[in-house]
Amino acid sequence: QVQLVESGGGLVQPGGSLRLFCAASGRTYSNYIMGWFRQAPGKEREFVAAIKWGGGSTDYADSVKGRFSISRDNAKNTVYLQMNSLKREDTAVYFCASNPLGVGGRSRDAYVYWGQGTQVTVSS
């Protein structure tokens, strides 16, 4: 069992930055993939970024590549999502999730454990 708690969301102006945090407790293994997804009102939950606990390999959705950066601190069991150059279309609830299979990092169905989400609003 893995418990995930997100924090760091808020209101930011276009072009601004935010850093999201995902604190994990319970069992995590090096083959786990940790992902960030987001869901805007009236839209489906979509993949944002993912990182492997062991090795730290990363993957990003095209819409955030070059602006967002995912990282992890194994000692703190925490995953971060640094979001720069934010756009209005980045407004959504952001969810942290854990994928114990270690494959299919972009697929929602591969993620078993989910946090409660944190709201990010980009507006002037």
N, CA, C and O of each residue as an XYZ file, in Angstrom:
496
protein
N       0.846     -1.183      0.000
C       0.000      0.000      0.000
C       0.889      1.243      0.000
O       1.884      1.307      0.723
N       0.521      2.220     -0.813
C       1.257      3.480     -0.906
C       0.264      4.617     -0.702
O      -0.805      4.641     -1.311
N       0.629      5.547      0.155
C      -0.193      6.738      0.361
C       0.544      7.935     -0.239
O       1.752      8.095     -0.059
N      -0.201      8.764     -0.947
C       0.374      9.918     -1.633
C      -0.367     11.182     -1.224
O      -1.598     11.218     -1.205
N       0.396     12.217     -0.897
C      -0.199     13.495     -0.507
C       0.468     14.603     -1.309
O       1.676     14.818     -1.207
N      -0.340     15.311     -2.116
C       0.174     16.427     -2.910
C       0.033     17.742     -2.154
O      -0.831     17.896     -1.290
N       0.900     18.677     -2.498
C       0.804     20.032     -1.976
C       1.525     20.960     -2.937
O       2.203     20.513     -3.862
N       1.369     22.272     -2.702
C       2.095     23.247     -3.507
C       1.278     23.952     -4.562
O       1.774     24.868     -5.219
N       0.027     23.543     -4.739
C      -0.800     24.217     -5.729
C      -1.189     25.614     -5.272
O      -0.958     25.999     -4.126
N      -1.784     26.363     -6.193
C      -2.216     27.713     -5.849
C      -2.543     28.519     -7.083
O      -2.686     27.983     -8.182
N      -2.660     29.818     -6.882
C      -2.971     30.758     -7.961
C      -1.682     31.447     -8.396
O      -0.919     31.940     -7.565
N      -1.452     31.477     -9.697
C      -0.244     32.099    -10.222
C      -0.586     32.803    -11.534
O      -1.484     32.373    -12.259
N       0.126     33.875    -11.833
C      -0.111     34.609    -13.074
C       0.535     33.892    -14.248
O       1.500     33.150    -14.065
N       0.021     34.102    -15.437
C       0.665     33.515    -16.623
C       2.134     33.904    -16.689
O       2.492     35.056    -16.444
N       2.979     32.942    -17.020
C       4.413     33.158    -17.050
C       5.103     32.865    -15.732
O       6.331     32.834    -15.660
N       4.319     32.651    -14.693
C       4.883     32.392    -13.371
C       5.277     30.937    -13.172
O       5.214     30.121    -14.092
N       5.687     30.635    -11.937
C       6.171     29.297    -11.604
C       5.513     28.786    -10.337
O       5.108     29.559     -9.469
N       5.415     27.476    -10.250
C       4.961     26.790     -9.043
C       5.729     25.493     -8.919
O       6.187     24.929     -9.913
N       5.868     25.023     -7.687
C       6.487     23.726     -7.449
C       5.518     22.864     -6.665
O       5.086     23.229     -5.571
N       5.183     21.726     -7.229
C       4.303     20.783     -6.566
C       5.125     19.713     -5.861
O       6.209     19.334     -6.304
N       4.567     19.235     -4.740
C       5.215     18.217     -3.948
C       4.293     17.008     -3.834
O       3.073     17.146     -3.745
N       4.894     15.824     -3.840
C       4.136     14.600     -3.626
C       4.902     13.762     -2.603
O       5.957     13.204     -2.906
N       4.355     13.683     -1.389
C       4.978     12.906     -0.326
C       4.402     11.501     -0.338
O       3.187     11.318     -0.254
N       5.279     10.510     -0.442
C       4.855      9.112     -0.508
C       5.194      8.398      0.793
O       6.279      8.575      1.348
N       4.264      7.597      1.268
C       4.528      6.760      2.433
C       4.054      5.343      2.109
O       3.205      5.140      1.241
N       4.613      4.380      2.814
C       4.303      3.002      2.498
C       5.394      2.411      1.625
O       6.506      2.936      1.568
N       5.075      1.318      0.946
C       6.079      0.612      0.155
C       6.335      1.299     -1.187
O       5.408      1.553     -1.955
N       7.595      1.593     -1.452
C       8.010      2.054     -2.780
C       9.263      1.291     -3.157
O      10.134      1.073     -2.314
N       9.365      0.888     -4.392
C      10.510      0.130     -4.862
C      11.125      0.828     -6.069
O      10.494      1.664     -6.716
N      12.369      0.462     -6.353
C      13.110      1.177     -7.392
C      12.451      1.054     -8.762
O      12.660      1.919     -9.614
N      11.665      0.010     -9.000
C      11.036     -0.136    -10.314
C       9.732      0.647    -10.426
O       9.144      0.723    -11.505
N       9.279      1.227     -9.320
C       8.056      2.017     -9.366
C       8.263      3.232    -10.271
O       9.347      3.812    -10.338
N       7.190      3.589    -10.955
C       7.148      4.841    -11.694
C       6.215      5.784    -10.945
O       5.106      5.398    -10.576
N       6.652      6.999    -10.725
C       5.825      8.031    -10.107
C       5.421      9.018    -11.189
O       6.256      9.489    -11.962
N       4.137      9.323    -11.236
C       3.648     10.186    -12.292
C       2.838     11.354    -11.779
O       2.291     11.328    -10.676
N       2.778     12.369    -12.601
C       1.871     13.499    -12.383
C       0.864     13.507    -13.531
O       1.225     13.399    -14.703
N      -0.383     13.635    -13.164
C      -1.475     13.791    -14.128
C      -2.223     15.059    -13.771
O      -2.053     15.598    -12.677
N      -3.047     15.538    -14.683
C      -3.878     16.704    -14.391
C      -5.240     16.542    -15.044
O      -5.404     15.854    -16.052
N      -6.213     17.210    -14.424
C      -7.565     17.157    -14.948
C      -8.194     18.532    -14.869
O      -8.378     19.086    -13.785
N      -8.523     19.076    -16.031
C      -9.205     20.365    -16.110
C     -10.715     20.120    -16.127
O     -11.158     19.024    -16.471
N     -11.511     21.133    -15.757
C     -12.966     20.962    -15.739
C     -13.499     20.517    -17.087
O     -13.190     21.119    -18.115
N     -14.306     19.454    -17.082
C     -14.917     18.963    -18.306
C     -13.997     18.164    -19.200
O     -14.386     17.778    -20.303
N     -12.776     17.906    -18.740
C     -11.818     17.157    -19.558
C     -11.374     15.895    -18.839
O     -11.552     15.753    -17.629
N     -10.794     14.983    -19.607
C     -10.287     13.754    -19.016
C      -8.944     14.010    -18.330
O      -8.226     14.958    -18.648
N      -8.637     13.134    -17.384
C      -7.347     13.223    -16.717
C      -6.256     12.857    -17.713
O      -6.350     11.841    -18.401
N      -5.212     13.695    -17.788
C      -4.163     13.483    -18.775
C      -2.788     13.395    -18.131
O      -2.535     13.962    -17.068
N      -1.915     12.670    -18.806
C      -0.536     12.501    -18.366
C       0.226     13.814    -18.480
O       0.059     14.562    -19.444
N       1.066     14.084    -17.480
C       1.910     15.277    -17.492
C       3.385     14.886    -17.522
O       4.126     15.290    -18.419
N       3.804     14.095    -16.530
C       5.218     13.729    -16.433
C       5.341     12.487    -15.562
O       4.450     12.171    -14.774
N       6.470     11.785    -15.720
C       6.719     10.585    -14.924
C       8.204     10.425    -14.678
O       9.036     10.901    -15.450
N       8.527      9.735    -13.572
C       9.921      9.477    -13.223
C      10.008      8.118    -12.540
O       9.095      7.718    -11.818
N      11.098      7.420    -12.769
C      11.320      6.143    -12.115
C      12.078      6.385    -10.816
O      13.055      7.134    -10.788
N      11.609      5.731     -9.713
C      12.277      5.908     -8.429
C      13.757      5.558     -8.562
O      14.623      6.316     -8.124
N      14.039      4.409     -9.166
C      15.419      4.005     -9.349
C      15.909      4.479    -10.701
O      15.235      4.270    -11.709
N      17.060      5.110    -10.740
C      17.595      5.556    -12.017
C      17.173      6.957    -12.394
O      17.961      7.717    -12.957
N      15.925      7.308    -12.087
C      15.478      8.673    -12.321
C      15.151      9.022    -13.756
O      15.078     10.204    -14.092
N      14.951      8.036    -14.613
C      14.583      8.360    -16.001
C      13.226      9.053    -16.020
O      12.341      8.724    -15.231
N      13.070     10.016    -16.927
C      11.875     10.850    -16.959
C      11.181     10.819    -18.315
O      11.759     10.427    -19.329
N       9.925     11.245    -18.296
C       9.130     11.333    -19.511
C       8.157     12.490    -19.325
O       7.676     12.737    -18.219
N       7.870     13.197    -20.415
C       6.996     14.371    -20.338
C       5.989     14.371    -21.482
O       6.273     13.897    -22.583
N       4.820     14.908    -21.200
C       3.876     15.181    -22.264
C       4.431     16.311    -23.124
O       5.138     17.189    -22.628
N       4.112     16.284    -24.400
C       4.623     17.306    -25.314
C       4.202     18.712    -24.872
O       4.940     19.678    -25.065
N       3.022     18.812    -24.285
C       2.485     20.121    -23.909
C       3.263     20.801    -22.793
O       3.141     22.013    -22.612
N       4.063     20.048    -22.039
C       4.795     20.635    -20.923
C       6.306     20.509    -21.092
O       7.065     21.037    -20.279
N       6.742     19.825    -22.126
C       8.170     19.602    -22.321
C       8.902     20.933    -22.461
O       8.480     21.805    -23.220
N       9.992     21.082    -21.728
C      10.753     22.316    -21.763
C      10.292     23.344    -20.743
O      11.000     24.318    -20.484
N       9.116     23.142    -20.159
C       8.598     24.070    -19.148
C       8.502     23.419    -17.768
O       8.727     24.082    -16.755
N       8.173     22.144    -17.719
C       8.024     21.423    -16.457
C       9.209     20.484    -16.257
O       9.820     20.010    -17.215
N       9.513     20.230    -14.994
C      10.598     19.314    -14.666
C      10.183     18.456    -13.470
O       9.778     18.970    -12.428
N      10.291     17.142    -13.644
C       9.956     16.211    -12.558
C      11.255     15.692    -11.949
O      12.220     15.408    -12.659
N      11.265     15.572    -10.627
C      12.441     15.062     -9.931
C      11.988     14.328     -8.681
O      10.820     14.398     -8.298
N      12.923     13.619     -8.044
C      12.559     12.921     -6.808
C      13.717     12.943     -5.840
O      14.883     13.032     -6.224
N      13.360     12.857     -4.566
C      14.334     12.753     -3.492
C      14.031     11.429     -2.795
O      13.080     11.334     -2.019
N      14.839     10.412     -3.074
C      14.552      9.089     -2.532
C      14.609      9.073     -1.008
O      13.839      8.365     -0.359
N      15.517      9.851     -0.447
C      15.667      9.868      1.011
C      14.428     10.438      1.688
O      14.070     10.025      2.791
N      13.780     11.381      1.028
C      12.589     12.007      1.585
C      11.307     11.376      1.060
O      10.213     11.764      1.470
N      11.431     10.406      0.156
C      10.250      9.784     -0.451
C       9.308     10.835     -1.037
O       8.092     10.772     -0.858
N       9.889     11.786     -1.729
C       9.114     12.905     -2.267
C       9.415     13.084     -3.749
O      10.561     12.984     -4.188
N       8.367     13.348     -4.500
C       8.480     13.654     -5.921
C       8.051     15.102     -6.121
O       7.100     15.571     -5.496
N       8.756     15.798     -6.992
C       8.492     17.215     -7.233
C       8.093     17.425     -8.691
O       8.498     16.674     -9.579
N       7.301     18.450     -8.913
C       7.005     18.898    -10.263
C       7.229     20.403    -10.300
O       6.411     21.174     -9.798
N       8.343     20.815    -10.898
C       8.636     22.232    -11.070
C       7.980     22.709    -12.348
O       8.252     22.189    -13.430
N       7.113     23.702    -12.218
C       6.354     24.199    -13.368
C       6.741     25.649    -13.628
O       6.508     26.522    -12.793
N       7.327     25.893    -14.779
C       7.744     27.241    -15.170
C       6.967     27.696    -16.405
O       6.350     26.891    -17.101
N       7.012     28.982    -16.655
C       6.334     29.559    -17.831
C       4.895     29.058    -17.934
O       4.449     28.619    -18.994
N       4.191     29.132    -16.833
C       2.836     28.591    -16.789
C       1.896     29.351    -17.709
O       2.001     30.566    -17.879
N       0.978     28.601    -18.293
C      -0.022     29.145    -19.206
C      -1.415     28.911    -18.619
O      -1.603     28.056    -17.754
N      -2.383     29.685    -19.107
C      -3.746     29.522    -18.614
C      -4.237     28.086    -18.817
O      -4.983     27.556    -17.993
N      -3.819     27.473    -19.901
C      -4.267     26.107    -20.189
C      -3.647     25.058    -19.266
O      -4.003     23.881    -19.337
N      -2.726     25.477    -18.407
C      -2.183     24.562    -17.393
C      -3.092     24.470    -16.171
O      -2.856     23.655    -15.279
N      -4.120     25.295    -16.129
C      -5.052     25.279    -15.008
C      -5.752     23.928    -14.919
O      -6.374     23.476    -15.879
N      -5.645     23.290    -13.757
C      -6.220     21.958    -13.566
C      -5.972     21.515    -12.128
O      -5.243     22.165    -11.378
N      -6.587     20.409    -11.765
C      -6.209     19.719    -10.536
C      -5.095     18.740    -10.908
O      -5.234     17.939    -11.832
N      -4.008     18.822    -10.181
C      -2.844     17.980    -10.454
C      -2.799     16.830     -9.450
O      -2.912     17.029     -8.240
N      -2.632     15.631     -9.986
C      -2.614     14.421     -9.166
C      -1.258     13.729     -9.262
O      -0.657     13.641    -10.332
N      -0.809     13.253     -8.142
C       0.377     12.409     -8.083
C      -0.100     10.962     -8.051
O      -1.120     10.658     -7.434
N       0.633     10.069     -8.714
C       0.216      8.673     -8.762
C       1.419      7.750     -8.783
O       2.513      8.138     -9.192
N       1.198      6.519     -8.332
C       2.276      5.534     -8.256
C       1.944      4.316     -9.104
O       0.845      3.765     -9.031
N       2.909      3.913     -9.902
C       2.764      2.798    -10.833
C       3.722      1.684    -10.429
O       4.911      1.748    -10.742
N       3.216      0.666     -9.737
C       4.107     -0.390     -9.251
C       4.551     -1.373    -10.339
O       5.442     -2.189    -10.107
N       3.935     -1.299    -11.522
C       4.305     -2.231    -12.591
C       5.615     -1.827    -13.245
O       6.348     -2.678    -13.749
N       5.913     -0.540    -13.240
C       7.164     -0.079    -13.837
C       7.140      0.032    -15.346
O       8.180      0.259    -15.963
N       5.969     -0.124    -15.955
C       5.830      0.033    -17.405
C       4.556      0.827    -17.676
O       3.720      1.010    -16.790
N       4.425      1.291    -18.912
C       3.205      2.027    -19.266
C       3.079      3.336    -18.519
O       2.014      3.665    -17.997
N       4.185      4.091    -18.469
C       4.209      5.275    -17.633
C       3.238      6.370    -18.019
O       2.954      7.246    -17.202
N       2.720      6.353    -19.235
C       1.798      7.404    -19.662
C       0.343      6.994    -19.510
O      -0.552      7.811    -19.723
N       0.097      5.770    -19.155
C      -1.268      5.258    -19.092
C      -1.834      5.374    -17.686
O      -1.227      4.904    -16.724
N      -2.997      6.001    -17.572
C      -3.649      6.115    -16.258
C      -3.899      4.741    -15.642
O      -3.794      4.571    -14.427
N      -4.225      3.773    -16.476
C      -4.583      2.449    -15.978
C      -3.424      1.726    -15.303
O      -3.640      0.790    -14.533
N      -2.202      2.152    -15.585
C      -1.033      1.512    -14.980
C      -0.766      2.011    -13.571
O       0.051      1.438    -12.850
N      -1.447      3.065    -13.180
C      -1.219      3.672    -11.858
C      -2.261      3.162    -10.876
O      -3.466      3.236    -11.118
N      -1.766      2.649     -9.771
C      -2.642      2.013     -8.785
C      -3.008      2.961     -7.647
O      -4.151      2.984     -7.191
N      -2.044      3.729     -7.202
C      -2.243      4.604     -6.049
C      -2.278      6.057     -6.509
O      -1.468      6.479     -7.335
N      -3.213      6.802     -5.970
C      -3.420      8.198     -6.361
C      -3.539      9.078     -5.117
O      -4.044      8.651     -4.079
N      -3.065     10.305     -5.248
C      -3.286     11.298     -4.211
C      -4.627     11.973     -4.414
O      -5.380     11.637     -5.329
N      -4.912     12.927     -3.549
C      -6.211     13.598     -3.584
C      -6.248     14.772     -4.551
O      -7.322     15.282     -4.871
N      -5.093     15.199     -5.011
C      -5.003     16.282     -5.985
C      -4.770     17.638     -5.340
O      -5.127     17.870     -4.185
N      -4.164     18.525     -6.113
C      -3.948     19.897     -5.674
C      -4.278     20.829     -6.840
O      -3.887     20.577     -7.980
N      -4.999     21.903     -6.542
C      -5.482     22.802     -7.581
C      -4.395     23.774     -8.012
O      -3.741     24.402     -7.179
N      -4.210     23.891     -9.313
C      -3.325     24.901     -9.895
C      -4.176     25.784    -10.798
O      -4.832     25.299    -11.720
N      -4.157     27.086    -10.522
C      -4.919     28.033    -11.322
C      -3.977     29.083    -11.865
O      -3.280     29.761    -11.110
N      -3.960     29.216    -13.188
C      -3.114     30.194    -13.856
C      -4.033     31.277    -14.411
O      -4.789     31.047    -15.355
N      -3.954     32.458    -13.812
C      -4.866     33.521    -14.185
C      -4.284     34.864    -13.777
O      -3.560     34.969    -12.787
N      -4.611     35.896    -14.559
C      -4.192     37.237    -14.199
C      -5.302     37.954    -13.445
O      -5.136     39.109    -13.053
